[in-house]
């Protein structure tokens, strides 16, 4: 890859990290997607970003689609490319933004999976077998109680949870802080974990959730421990952080019908992001209808109305 491709890309990632204050994870995502494009350009014998046209990027999108990327993934790539060219224009290293009017192909909208209320209650009512499982149950309770993202849970510190008022302060996407209620069961779970944490944590460690080594628990470890809890308790689907967050949102919306409140609790900037849970709610209503309405019920073997006289 020529320096005319790699140099501006390196400068752009540095700009995202230093001036825009994006997280390391976000910067890595931008870099990964743009390196893929840069590699494609290098193989096509492009020597600079200035050479790239709208037609070239449309060919690149077709290549990504042919390689099996979803519309959502391609949209993410295009977003990164547009941001790169905005930076290059600002630095006077490009004369236009060739990605501006390119749209990703549409893909089927995937609805988030949620867990049944009764199954979640069963999983959360399980008794820990050892001190680390006390921690794991505490993480489960907090995620389901407050709808936390994985990163938000991992970044919790001792001083971000107020047990007296039943509140937790989290730093969400875009460094936006929000204050969330913590349910009674989650408060009790935190109270059970704190004495164990005190015995494990390294001196000066501020993290609420720590490993056996006494340092902050990593994202990967949290995912592995939640999955382990689900397997050991016989869950019928894989237990993971997003399942708990989606279940929190769906169950809250199903009970309250207050979409705006659920948006605030989840920390969604756009209510359209939250509206996916209205589709889940409708699916629930449709299942109840199909199972209950006398003119909707079907013989599961033949697809015929059930003969109530038999």
PDB file of C-alpha atoms in Angstrom:
ATOM      1  CA  UNK A   1       0.000   0.000   0.000  1.00  0.00           C
ATOM      2  CA  UNK A   2       1.406   3.398  -0.993  1.00  0.00           C
ATOM      3  CA  UNK A   3       2.167   6.116   1.510  1.00  0.00           C
ATOM      4  CA  UNK A   4      -0.439   8.283  -0.240  1.00  0.00           C
ATOM      5  CA  UNK A   5      -3.060   5.808   0.976  1.00  0.00           C
ATOM      6  CA  UNK A   6      -1.660   4.788   4.370  1.00  0.00           C
ATOM      7  CA  UNK A   7      -0.490   8.234   5.544  1.00  0.00           C
ATOM      8  CA  UNK A   8      -3.847  10.063   5.361  1.00  0.00           C
ATOM      9  CA  UNK A   9      -5.573   7.044   6.888  1.00  0.00           C
ATOM     10  CA  UNK A  10      -3.189   7.061   9.862  1.00  0.00           C
ATOM     11  CA  UNK A  11      -3.743  10.816  10.291  1.00  0.00           C
ATOM     12  CA  UNK A  12      -7.530  10.325  10.208  1.00  0.00           C
ATOM     13  CA  UNK A  13      -7.494   7.656  12.938  1.00  0.00           C
ATOM     14  CA  UNK A  14      -5.250   9.885  15.051  1.00  0.00           C
ATOM     15  CA  UNK A  15      -7.744  12.746  14.519  1.00  0.00           C
ATOM     16  CA  UNK A  16     -10.651  10.568  15.684  1.00  0.00           C
ATOM     17  CA  UNK A  17      -8.777   9.586  18.831  1.00  0.00           C
ATOM     18  CA  UNK A  18      -7.291  12.950  19.802  1.00  0.00           C
ATOM     19  CA  UNK A  19      -9.688  15.618  18.525  1.00  0.00           C
ATOM     20  CA  UNK A  20     -13.010  13.772  18.355  1.00  0.00           C
ATOM     21  CA  UNK A  21     -12.264  11.747  21.518  1.00  0.00           C
ATOM     22  CA  UNK A  22     -13.632   8.515  20.089  1.00  0.00           C
ATOM     23  CA  UNK A  23     -13.029   5.383  22.123  1.00  0.00           C
ATOM     24  CA  UNK A  24     -10.220   2.973  21.166  1.00  0.00           C
ATOM     25  CA  UNK A  25     -12.856   0.413  20.139  1.00  0.00           C
ATOM     26  CA  UNK A  26     -14.517   2.896  17.761  1.00  0.00           C
ATOM     27  CA  UNK A  27     -11.167   3.922  16.275  1.00  0.00           C
ATOM     28  CA  UNK A  28     -10.262   0.271  15.726  1.00  0.00           C
ATOM     29  CA  UNK A  29     -13.565  -0.279  13.916  1.00  0.00           C
ATOM     30  CA  UNK A  30     -12.950   2.702  11.592  1.00  0.00           C
ATOM     31  CA  UNK A  31      -9.388   1.577  10.948  1.00  0.00           C
ATOM     32  CA  UNK A  32     -10.402  -2.009  10.166  1.00  0.00           C
ATOM     33  CA  UNK A  33     -13.061  -0.957   7.645  1.00  0.00           C
ATOM     34  CA  UNK A  34     -10.873   1.653   5.963  1.00  0.00           C
ATOM     35  CA  UNK A  35      -7.863  -0.665   5.743  1.00  0.00           C
ATOM     36  CA  UNK A  36     -10.101  -3.077   3.867  1.00  0.00           C
ATOM     37  CA  UNK A  37     -10.906  -0.342   1.351  1.00  0.00           C
ATOM     38  CA  UNK A  38      -7.265   0.757   1.157  1.00  0.00           C
ATOM     39  CA  UNK A  39      -6.217  -2.819   0.393  1.00  0.00           C
ATOM     40  CA  UNK A  40      -8.813  -3.035  -2.370  1.00  0.00           C
ATOM     41  CA  UNK A  41      -7.617   0.261  -3.845  1.00  0.00           C
ATOM     42  CA  UNK A  42      -3.985  -0.837  -3.698  1.00  0.00           C
ATOM     43  CA  UNK A  43      -4.798  -4.066  -5.557  1.00  0.00           C
ATOM     44  CA  UNK A  44      -6.613  -1.971  -8.186  1.00  0.00           C
ATOM     45  CA  UNK A  45      -3.431   0.146  -8.476  1.00  0.00           C
ATOM     46  CA  UNK A  46      -4.819   3.346  -6.965  1.00  0.00           C
ATOM     47  CA  UNK A  47      -2.030   5.423  -5.450  1.00  0.00           C
ATOM     48  CA  UNK A  48      -4.027   8.111  -3.597  1.00  0.00           C
ATOM     49  CA  UNK A  49      -7.453   8.869  -2.114  1.00  0.00           C
ATOM     50  CA  UNK A  50      -7.777  11.799  -4.510  1.00  0.00           C
ATOM     51  CA  UNK A  51      -8.059   9.399  -7.450  1.00  0.00           C
ATOM     52  CA  UNK A  52     -11.121   7.588  -6.137  1.00  0.00           C
ATOM     53  CA  UNK A  53     -14.435   8.388  -7.853  1.00  0.00           C
ATOM     54  CA  UNK A  54     -18.072   7.738  -7.050  1.00  0.00           C
ATOM     55  CA  UNK A  55     -18.070   4.955  -9.645  1.00  0.00           C
ATOM     56  CA  UNK A  56     -15.066   3.289  -7.992  1.00  0.00           C
ATOM     57  CA  UNK A  57     -16.796   3.237  -4.611  1.00  0.00           C
ATOM     58  CA  UNK A  58     -19.941   1.787  -6.161  1.00  0.00           C
ATOM     59  CA  UNK A  59     -17.773  -1.049  -7.515  1.00  0.00           C
ATOM     60  CA  UNK A  60     -16.319  -1.478  -4.032  1.00  0.00           C
ATOM     61  CA  UNK A  61     -19.804  -1.713  -2.502  1.00  0.00           C
ATOM     62  CA  UNK A  62     -20.712  -4.352  -5.088  1.00  0.00           C
ATOM     63  CA  UNK A  63     -17.552  -6.255  -4.108  1.00  0.00           C
ATOM     64  CA  UNK A  64     -18.505  -6.156  -0.422  1.00  0.00           C
ATOM     65  CA  UNK A  65     -22.010  -7.352  -1.238  1.00  0.00           C
ATOM     66  CA  UNK A  66     -20.583 -10.176  -3.353  1.00  0.00           C
ATOM     67  CA  UNK A  67     -18.422 -11.219  -0.420  1.00  0.00           C
ATOM     68  CA  UNK A  68     -21.555 -11.678   1.669  1.00  0.00           C
ATOM     69  CA  UNK A  69     -21.569  -8.532   3.817  1.00  0.00           C
ATOM     70  CA  UNK A  70     -25.018  -7.474   4.994  1.00  0.00           C
ATOM     71  CA  UNK A  71     -26.553  -4.128   4.099  1.00  0.00           C
ATOM     72  CA  UNK A  72     -25.975  -3.001   7.654  1.00  0.00           C
ATOM     73  CA  UNK A  73     -22.250  -3.835   7.510  1.00  0.00           C
ATOM     74  CA  UNK A  74     -21.864  -2.094   4.153  1.00  0.00           C
ATOM     75  CA  UNK A  75     -23.633   0.983   5.558  1.00  0.00           C
ATOM     76  CA  UNK A  76     -21.060   1.037   8.357  1.00  0.00           C
ATOM     77  CA  UNK A  77     -18.233   0.887   5.806  1.00  0.00           C
ATOM     78  CA  UNK A  78     -19.761   3.761   3.825  1.00  0.00           C
ATOM     79  CA  UNK A  79     -20.144   5.835   6.959  1.00  0.00           C
ATOM     80  CA  UNK A  80     -16.435   5.384   7.688  1.00  0.00           C
ATOM     81  CA  UNK A  81     -15.523   6.317   4.113  1.00  0.00           C
ATOM     82  CA  UNK A  82     -17.652   9.477   4.238  1.00  0.00           C
ATOM     83  CA  UNK A  83     -16.038  10.490   7.519  1.00  0.00           C
ATOM     84  CA  UNK A  84     -12.568   9.914   6.060  1.00  0.00           C
ATOM     85  CA  UNK A  85     -13.297  12.156   3.078  1.00  0.00           C
ATOM     86  CA  UNK A  86     -14.775  14.863   5.302  1.00  0.00           C
ATOM     87  CA  UNK A  87     -11.437  14.874   7.096  1.00  0.00           C
ATOM     88  CA  UNK A  88      -9.469  14.910   3.817  1.00  0.00           C
ATOM     89  CA  UNK A  89     -11.554  17.817   2.529  1.00  0.00           C
ATOM     90  CA  UNK A  90     -10.915  19.735   5.738  1.00  0.00           C
ATOM     91  CA  UNK A  91      -7.193  19.103   5.347  1.00  0.00           C
ATOM     92  CA  UNK A  92      -7.341  20.061   1.635  1.00  0.00           C
ATOM     93  CA  UNK A  93      -6.134  16.577   0.669  1.00  0.00           C
ATOM     94  CA  UNK A  94      -9.214  15.826  -1.435  1.00  0.00           C
ATOM     95  CA  UNK A  95     -11.437  17.934  -3.705  1.00  0.00           C
ATOM     96  CA  UNK A  96     -14.748  16.146  -3.157  1.00  0.00           C
ATOM     97  CA  UNK A  97     -16.429  13.356  -1.186  1.00  0.00           C
ATOM     98  CA  UNK A  98     -17.156  10.509  -3.646  1.00  0.00           C
ATOM     99  CA  UNK A  99     -19.145   8.521  -1.057  1.00  0.00           C
ATOM    100  CA  UNK A 100     -21.806  11.148  -0.365  1.00  0.00           C
ATOM    101  CA  UNK A 101     -24.710   9.794  -2.451  1.00  0.00           C
ATOM    102  CA  UNK A 102     -23.958   6.068  -2.217  1.00  0.00           C
ATOM    103  CA  UNK A 103     -26.408   3.981  -0.226  1.00  0.00           C
ATOM    104  CA  UNK A 104     -25.952   0.457   1.036  1.00  0.00           C
ATOM    105  CA  UNK A 105     -28.256  -2.280  -0.254  1.00  0.00           C
ATOM    106  CA  UNK A 106     -31.171  -2.957   2.042  1.00  0.00           C
ATOM    107  CA  UNK A 107     -31.125  -6.107   4.086  1.00  0.00           C
ATOM    108  CA  UNK A 108     -33.843  -7.771   6.084  1.00  0.00           C
ATOM    109  CA  UNK A 109     -34.333  -6.129   9.440  1.00  0.00           C
ATOM    110  CA  UNK A 110     -33.330  -8.472  12.218  1.00  0.00           C
ATOM    111  CA  UNK A 111     -35.352  -8.138  15.381  1.00  0.00           C
ATOM    112  CA  UNK A 112     -33.420  -8.586  18.626  1.00  0.00           C
ATOM    113  CA  UNK A 113     -34.078 -11.807  20.498  1.00  0.00           C
ATOM    114  CA  UNK A 114     -35.568 -11.543  23.953  1.00  0.00           C
ATOM    115  CA  UNK A 115     -35.940 -14.006  26.803  1.00  0.00           C
ATOM    116  CA  UNK A 116     -39.238 -15.024  28.279  1.00  0.00           C
ATOM    117  CA  UNK A 117     -40.053 -13.305  31.604  1.00  0.00           C
ATOM    118  CA  UNK A 118     -40.571 -16.605  33.396  1.00  0.00           C
ATOM    119  CA  UNK A 119     -37.276 -18.022  32.142  1.00  0.00           C
ATOM    120  CA  UNK A 120     -35.383 -14.903  33.171  1.00  0.00           C
ATOM    121  CA  UNK A 121     -36.932 -15.074  36.624  1.00  0.00           C
ATOM    122  CA  UNK A 122     -35.860 -18.711  36.862  1.00  0.00           C
ATOM    123  CA  UNK A 123     -32.284 -17.854  35.844  1.00  0.00           C
ATOM    124  CA  UNK A 124     -32.070 -14.885  38.200  1.00  0.00           C
ATOM    125  CA  UNK A 125     -33.535 -16.816  41.131  1.00  0.00           C
ATOM    126  CA  UNK A 126     -30.713 -19.372  40.943  1.00  0.00           C
ATOM    127  CA  UNK A 127     -28.443 -19.626  43.970  1.00  0.00           C
ATOM    128  CA  UNK A 128     -24.697 -18.935  43.484  1.00  0.00           C
ATOM    129  CA  UNK A 129     -22.396 -21.882  44.149  1.00  0.00           C
ATOM    130  CA  UNK A 130     -19.221 -19.891  44.843  1.00  0.00           C
ATOM    131  CA  UNK A 131     -18.044 -16.286  45.409  1.00  0.00           C
ATOM    132  CA  UNK A 132     -17.502 -15.595  41.696  1.00  0.00           C
ATOM    133  CA  UNK A 133     -21.040 -16.686  40.954  1.00  0.00           C
ATOM    134  CA  UNK A 134     -22.245 -14.095  43.481  1.00  0.00           C
ATOM    135  CA  UNK A 135     -20.537 -11.567  41.200  1.00  0.00           C
ATOM    136  CA  UNK A 136     -22.037 -13.130  38.082  1.00  0.00           C
ATOM    137  CA  UNK A 137     -25.558 -12.998  39.499  1.00  0.00           C
ATOM    138  CA  UNK A 138     -24.981  -9.379  40.473  1.00  0.00           C
ATOM    139  CA  UNK A 139     -24.009  -8.566  36.869  1.00  0.00           C
ATOM    140  CA  UNK A 140     -27.097 -10.349  35.547  1.00  0.00           C
ATOM    141  CA  UNK A 141     -29.389  -8.507  37.937  1.00  0.00           C
ATOM    142  CA  UNK A 142     -27.904  -5.094  37.098  1.00  0.00           C
ATOM    143  CA  UNK A 143     -28.046  -5.629  33.335  1.00  0.00           C
ATOM    144  CA  UNK A 144     -31.669  -6.749  33.404  1.00  0.00           C
ATOM    145  CA  UNK A 145     -32.681  -4.235  36.074  1.00  0.00           C
ATOM    146  CA  UNK A 146     -31.306  -1.184  34.254  1.00  0.00           C
ATOM    147  CA  UNK A 147     -30.876  -2.242  30.615  1.00  0.00           C
ATOM    148  CA  UNK A 148     -27.109  -1.722  30.621  1.00  0.00           C
ATOM    149  CA  UNK A 149     -24.867  -2.235  27.622  1.00  0.00           C
ATOM    150  CA  UNK A 150     -21.868  -4.542  28.060  1.00  0.00           C
ATOM    151  CA  UNK A 151     -19.413  -1.610  28.045  1.00  0.00           C
ATOM    152  CA  UNK A 152     -21.551   0.307  30.537  1.00  0.00           C
ATOM    153  CA  UNK A 153     -21.532  -2.617  32.945  1.00  0.00           C
ATOM    154  CA  UNK A 154     -17.796  -3.205  32.562  1.00  0.00           C
ATOM    155  CA  UNK A 155     -17.045   0.480  33.211  1.00  0.00           C
ATOM    156  CA  UNK A 156     -19.043   0.724  36.443  1.00  0.00           C
ATOM    157  CA  UNK A 157     -17.063   1.925  39.461  1.00  0.00           C
ATOM    158  CA  UNK A 158     -17.838   1.673  43.155  1.00  0.00           C
ATOM    159  CA  UNK A 159     -18.949   5.305  43.260  1.00  0.00           C
ATOM    160  CA  UNK A 160     -21.349   5.008  40.311  1.00  0.00           C
ATOM    161  CA  UNK A 161     -23.876   2.868  42.193  1.00  0.00           C
ATOM    162  CA  UNK A 162     -25.917   4.490  44.958  1.00  0.00           C
ATOM    163  CA  UNK A 163     -27.580   1.692  46.914  1.00  0.00           C
ATOM    164  CA  UNK A 164     -29.420   4.043  49.245  1.00  0.00           C
ATOM    165  CA  UNK A 165     -31.272   5.818  46.449  1.00  0.00           C
ATOM    166  CA  UNK A 166     -31.332   2.774  44.159  1.00  0.00           C
ATOM    167  CA  UNK A 167     -29.602   4.490  41.242  1.00  0.00           C
ATOM    168  CA  UNK A 168     -26.683   3.828  38.911  1.00  0.00           C
ATOM    169  CA  UNK A 169     -24.805   6.421  36.852  1.00  0.00           C
ATOM    170  CA  UNK A 170     -23.535   5.152  33.514  1.00  0.00           C
ATOM    171  CA  UNK A 171     -21.516   6.637  30.690  1.00  0.00           C
ATOM    172  CA  UNK A 172     -23.093   5.577  27.409  1.00  0.00           C
ATOM    173  CA  UNK A 173     -22.296   6.043  23.739  1.00  0.00           C
ATOM    174  CA  UNK A 174     -20.885   9.436  22.824  1.00  0.00           C
ATOM    175  CA  UNK A 175     -19.794   9.899  26.460  1.00  0.00           C
ATOM    176  CA  UNK A 176     -23.386  10.754  27.392  1.00  0.00           C
ATOM    177  CA  UNK A 177     -24.121  10.191  31.051  1.00  0.00           C
ATOM    178  CA  UNK A 178     -27.493   9.012  32.307  1.00  0.00           C
ATOM    179  CA  UNK A 179     -28.895   8.133  35.730  1.00  0.00           C
ATOM    180  CA  UNK A 180     -30.879   4.907  35.893  1.00  0.00           C
ATOM    181  CA  UNK A 181     -33.022   3.253  38.558  1.00  0.00           C
ATOM    182  CA  UNK A 182     -31.810   0.001  40.105  1.00  0.00           C
ATOM    183  CA  UNK A 183     -34.416  -2.536  41.196  1.00  0.00           C
ATOM    184  CA  UNK A 184     -34.697  -4.036  44.668  1.00  0.00           C
ATOM    185  CA  UNK A 185     -33.318  -7.439  43.606  1.00  0.00           C
ATOM    186  CA  UNK A 186     -30.316  -5.821  41.905  1.00  0.00           C
ATOM    187  CA  UNK A 187     -29.590  -3.680  44.976  1.00  0.00           C
ATOM    188  CA  UNK A 188     -29.594  -6.838  47.120  1.00  0.00           C
ATOM    189  CA  UNK A 189     -27.271  -8.550  44.630  1.00  0.00           C
ATOM    190  CA  UNK A 190     -24.791  -5.648  44.783  1.00  0.00           C
ATOM    191  CA  UNK A 191     -24.900  -5.719  48.580  1.00  0.00           C
ATOM    192  CA  UNK A 192     -24.088  -9.444  48.517  1.00  0.00           C
ATOM    193  CA  UNK A 193     -21.168  -8.910  46.109  1.00  0.00           C
ATOM    194  CA  UNK A 194     -19.466  -5.945  47.808  1.00  0.00           C
ATOM    195  CA  UNK A 195     -17.869  -7.870  50.748  1.00  0.00           C
ATOM    196  CA  UNK A 196     -16.485 -10.483  48.301  1.00  0.00           C
ATOM    197  CA  UNK A 197     -15.205  -7.745  46.001  1.00  0.00           C
ATOM    198  CA  UNK A 198     -13.405  -6.083  48.907  1.00  0.00           C
ATOM    199  CA  UNK A 199     -11.448  -9.286  49.519  1.00  0.00           C
ATOM    200  CA  UNK A 200     -10.532  -9.696  45.828  1.00  0.00           C
ATOM    201  CA  UNK A 201      -9.858  -6.181  44.519  1.00  0.00           C
ATOM    202  CA  UNK A 202      -6.333  -4.831  44.187  1.00  0.00           C
ATOM    203  CA  UNK A 203      -5.412  -1.743  46.197  1.00  0.00           C
ATOM    204  CA  UNK A 204      -6.695   1.361  44.455  1.00  0.00           C
ATOM    205  CA  UNK A 205      -8.930  -0.575  42.032  1.00  0.00           C
ATOM    206  CA  UNK A 206     -12.111   1.439  41.399  1.00  0.00           C
ATOM    207  CA  UNK A 207     -14.027  -1.109  39.283  1.00  0.00           C
ATOM    208  CA  UNK A 208     -17.242  -2.519  40.699  1.00  0.00           C
ATOM    209  CA  UNK A 209     -16.691  -5.876  39.003  1.00  0.00           C
ATOM    210  CA  UNK A 210     -13.246  -7.433  39.363  1.00  0.00           C
ATOM    211  CA  UNK A 211     -11.641 -10.726  38.381  1.00  0.00           C
ATOM    212  CA  UNK A 212      -9.920 -13.274  40.602  1.00  0.00           C
ATOM    213  CA  UNK A 213      -6.721 -11.301  39.950  1.00  0.00           C
ATOM    214  CA  UNK A 214      -8.327  -8.221  41.464  1.00  0.00           C
ATOM    215  CA  UNK A 215      -8.432  -6.056  38.327  1.00  0.00           C
ATOM    216  CA  UNK A 216     -11.377  -4.798  36.259  1.00  0.00           C
ATOM    217  CA  UNK A 217     -13.319  -7.600  34.603  1.00  0.00           C
ATOM    218  CA  UNK A 218     -12.915  -7.544  30.798  1.00  0.00           C
ATOM    219  CA  UNK A 219     -15.744  -7.535  28.259  1.00  0.00           C
ATOM    220  CA  UNK A 220     -14.803 -11.014  27.093  1.00  0.00           C
ATOM    221  CA  UNK A 221     -14.808 -12.379  30.642  1.00  0.00           C
ATOM    222  CA  UNK A 222     -18.249 -10.907  31.329  1.00  0.00           C
ATOM    223  CA  UNK A 223     -19.635 -12.523  28.183  1.00  0.00           C
ATOM    224  CA  UNK A 224     -18.080 -15.880  29.074  1.00  0.00           C
ATOM    225  CA  UNK A 225     -19.370 -15.813  32.656  1.00  0.00           C
ATOM    226  CA  UNK A 226     -22.929 -14.930  31.611  1.00  0.00           C
ATOM    227  CA  UNK A 227     -22.905 -17.721  29.039  1.00  0.00           C
ATOM    228  CA  UNK A 228     -21.603 -20.129  31.699  1.00  0.00           C
ATOM    229  CA  UNK A 229     -24.420 -19.166  34.060  1.00  0.00           C
ATOM    230  CA  UNK A 230     -27.027 -19.836  31.356  1.00  0.00           C
ATOM    231  CA  UNK A 231     -25.568 -23.236  30.457  1.00  0.00           C
ATOM    232  CA  UNK A 232     -25.293 -24.347  34.081  1.00  0.00           C
ATOM    233  CA  UNK A 233     -28.925 -23.327  34.739  1.00  0.00           C
ATOM    234  CA  UNK A 234     -30.303 -24.971  31.607  1.00  0.00           C
ATOM    235  CA  UNK A 235     -31.292 -21.852  29.666  1.00  0.00           C
ATOM    236  CA  UNK A 236     -32.910 -22.674  26.309  1.00  0.00           C
ATOM    237  CA  UNK A 237     -30.968 -19.898  24.541  1.00  0.00           C
ATOM    238  CA  UNK A 238     -27.495 -18.472  24.926  1.00  0.00           C
ATOM    239  CA  UNK A 239     -27.320 -15.952  27.743  1.00  0.00           C
ATOM    240  CA  UNK A 240     -25.410 -12.825  26.694  1.00  0.00           C
ATOM    241  CA  UNK A 241     -25.407  -9.095  27.564  1.00  0.00           C
ATOM    242  CA  UNK A 242     -27.503  -7.960  24.605  1.00  0.00           C
ATOM    243  CA  UNK A 243     -30.172 -10.558  25.372  1.00  0.00           C
ATOM    244  CA  UNK A 244     -30.591  -9.050  28.841  1.00  0.00           C
ATOM    245  CA  UNK A 245     -30.694  -5.470  27.487  1.00  0.00           C
ATOM    246  CA  UNK A 246     -33.197  -6.387  24.772  1.00  0.00           C
ATOM    247  CA  UNK A 247     -35.326  -8.297  27.274  1.00  0.00           C
ATOM    248  CA  UNK A 248     -35.302  -5.312  29.632  1.00  0.00           C
ATOM    249  CA  UNK A 249     -36.487  -3.005  26.831  1.00  0.00           C
ATOM    250  CA  UNK A 250     -39.152  -5.351  25.505  1.00  0.00           C
ATOM    251  CA  UNK A 251     -40.577  -6.204  28.934  1.00  0.00           C
ATOM    252  CA  UNK A 252     -40.621  -2.532  29.975  1.00  0.00           C
ATOM    253  CA  UNK A 253     -42.419  -1.520  26.786  1.00  0.00           C
ATOM    254  CA  UNK A 254     -44.842  -4.413  27.021  1.00  0.00           C
ATOM    255  CA  UNK A 255     -45.804  -3.402  30.569  1.00  0.00           C
ATOM    256  CA  UNK A 256     -45.781   0.392  30.252  1.00  0.00           C
ATOM    257  CA  UNK A 257     -46.357   1.183  26.581  1.00  0.00           C
ATOM    258  CA  UNK A 258     -44.188   4.281  27.125  1.00  0.00           C
ATOM    259  CA  UNK A 259     -41.784   4.321  24.183  1.00  0.00           C
ATOM    260  CA  UNK A 260     -40.212   7.656  25.134  1.00  0.00           C
ATOM    261  CA  UNK A 261     -39.389   6.464  28.647  1.00  0.00           C
ATOM    262  CA  UNK A 262     -37.793   3.277  27.304  1.00  0.00           C
ATOM    263  CA  UNK A 263     -35.749   5.407  24.887  1.00  0.00           C
ATOM    264  CA  UNK A 264     -34.410   7.465  27.800  1.00  0.00           C
ATOM    265  CA  UNK A 265     -33.612   4.391  29.861  1.00  0.00           C
ATOM    266  CA  UNK A 266     -31.718   2.753  26.993  1.00  0.00           C
ATOM    267  CA  UNK A 267     -29.839   5.932  26.103  1.00  0.00           C
ATOM    268  CA  UNK A 268     -30.942   5.918  22.456  1.00  0.00           C
ATOM    269  CA  UNK A 269     -30.302   9.219  20.691  1.00  0.00           C
ATOM    270  CA  UNK A 270     -33.015   8.488  18.099  1.00  0.00           C
ATOM    271  CA  UNK A 271     -36.417   7.106  19.046  1.00  0.00           C
ATOM    272  CA  UNK A 272     -36.435   5.162  15.759  1.00  0.00           C
ATOM    273  CA  UNK A 273     -33.807   2.882  17.329  1.00  0.00           C
ATOM    274  CA  UNK A 274     -36.170   2.136  20.198  1.00  0.00           C
ATOM    275  CA  UNK A 275     -39.149   1.505  17.922  1.00  0.00           C
ATOM    276  CA  UNK A 276     -37.810  -1.939  17.027  1.00  0.00           C
ATOM    277  CA  UNK A 277     -39.244  -3.064  20.368  1.00  0.00           C
ATOM    278  CA  UNK A 278     -42.750  -2.111  19.266  1.00  0.00           C
ATOM    279  CA  UNK A 279     -42.374  -4.784  16.574  1.00  0.00           C
ATOM    280  CA  UNK A 280     -41.399  -7.297  19.251  1.00  0.00           C
ATOM    281  CA  UNK A 281     -44.416  -6.264  21.290  1.00  0.00           C
ATOM    282  CA  UNK A 282     -46.680  -6.768  18.274  1.00  0.00           C
ATOM    283  CA  UNK A 283     -45.178 -10.218  17.690  1.00  0.00           C
ATOM    284  CA  UNK A 284     -46.106 -11.101  21.275  1.00  0.00           C
ATOM    285  CA  UNK A 285     -49.669  -9.852  20.748  1.00  0.00           C
ATOM    286  CA  UNK A 286     -49.908 -11.769  17.471  1.00  0.00           C
ATOM    287  CA  UNK A 287     -48.851 -15.006  19.197  1.00  0.00           C
ATOM    288  CA  UNK A 288     -51.436 -14.481  21.930  1.00  0.00           C
ATOM    289  CA  UNK A 289     -54.056 -13.816  19.257  1.00  0.00           C
ATOM    290  CA  UNK A 290     -53.149 -16.908  17.247  1.00  0.00           C
ATOM    291  CA  UNK A 291     -53.248 -19.087  20.356  1.00  0.00           C
ATOM    292  CA  UNK A 292     -56.439 -17.634  21.791  1.00  0.00           C
ATOM    293  CA  UNK A 293     -58.861 -16.416  19.126  1.00  0.00           C
ATOM    294  CA  UNK A 294     -61.327 -19.169  18.150  1.00  0.00           C
ATOM    295  CA  UNK A 295     -61.196 -18.170  14.469  1.00  0.00           C
ATOM    296  CA  UNK A 296     -57.391 -18.009  14.409  1.00  0.00           C
ATOM    297  CA  UNK A 297     -56.431 -21.260  16.119  1.00  0.00           C
ATOM    298  CA  UNK A 298     -55.066 -23.904  13.771  1.00  0.00           C
ATOM    299  CA  UNK A 299     -54.474 -27.639  13.833  1.00  0.00           C
ATOM    300  CA  UNK A 300     -50.681 -27.646  14.008  1.00  0.00           C
ATOM    301  CA  UNK A 301     -50.478 -30.773  11.847  1.00  0.00           C
ATOM    302  CA  UNK A 302     -52.770 -29.866   8.967  1.00  0.00           C
ATOM    303  CA  UNK A 303     -53.178 -26.088   9.184  1.00  0.00           C
ATOM    304  CA  UNK A 304     -56.961 -26.572   9.504  1.00  0.00           C
ATOM    305  CA  UNK A 305     -59.274 -24.967  12.080  1.00  0.00           C
ATOM    306  CA  UNK A 306     -59.504 -27.099  15.222  1.00  0.00           C
ATOM    307  CA  UNK A 307     -62.652 -29.138  15.477  1.00  0.00           C
ATOM    308  CA  UNK A 308     -63.930 -28.239  18.962  1.00  0.00           C
ATOM    309  CA  UNK A 309     -66.468 -31.108  18.881  1.00  0.00           C
ATOM    310  CA  UNK A 310     -63.854 -33.861  18.689  1.00  0.00           C
TER     311      UNK A 310
END
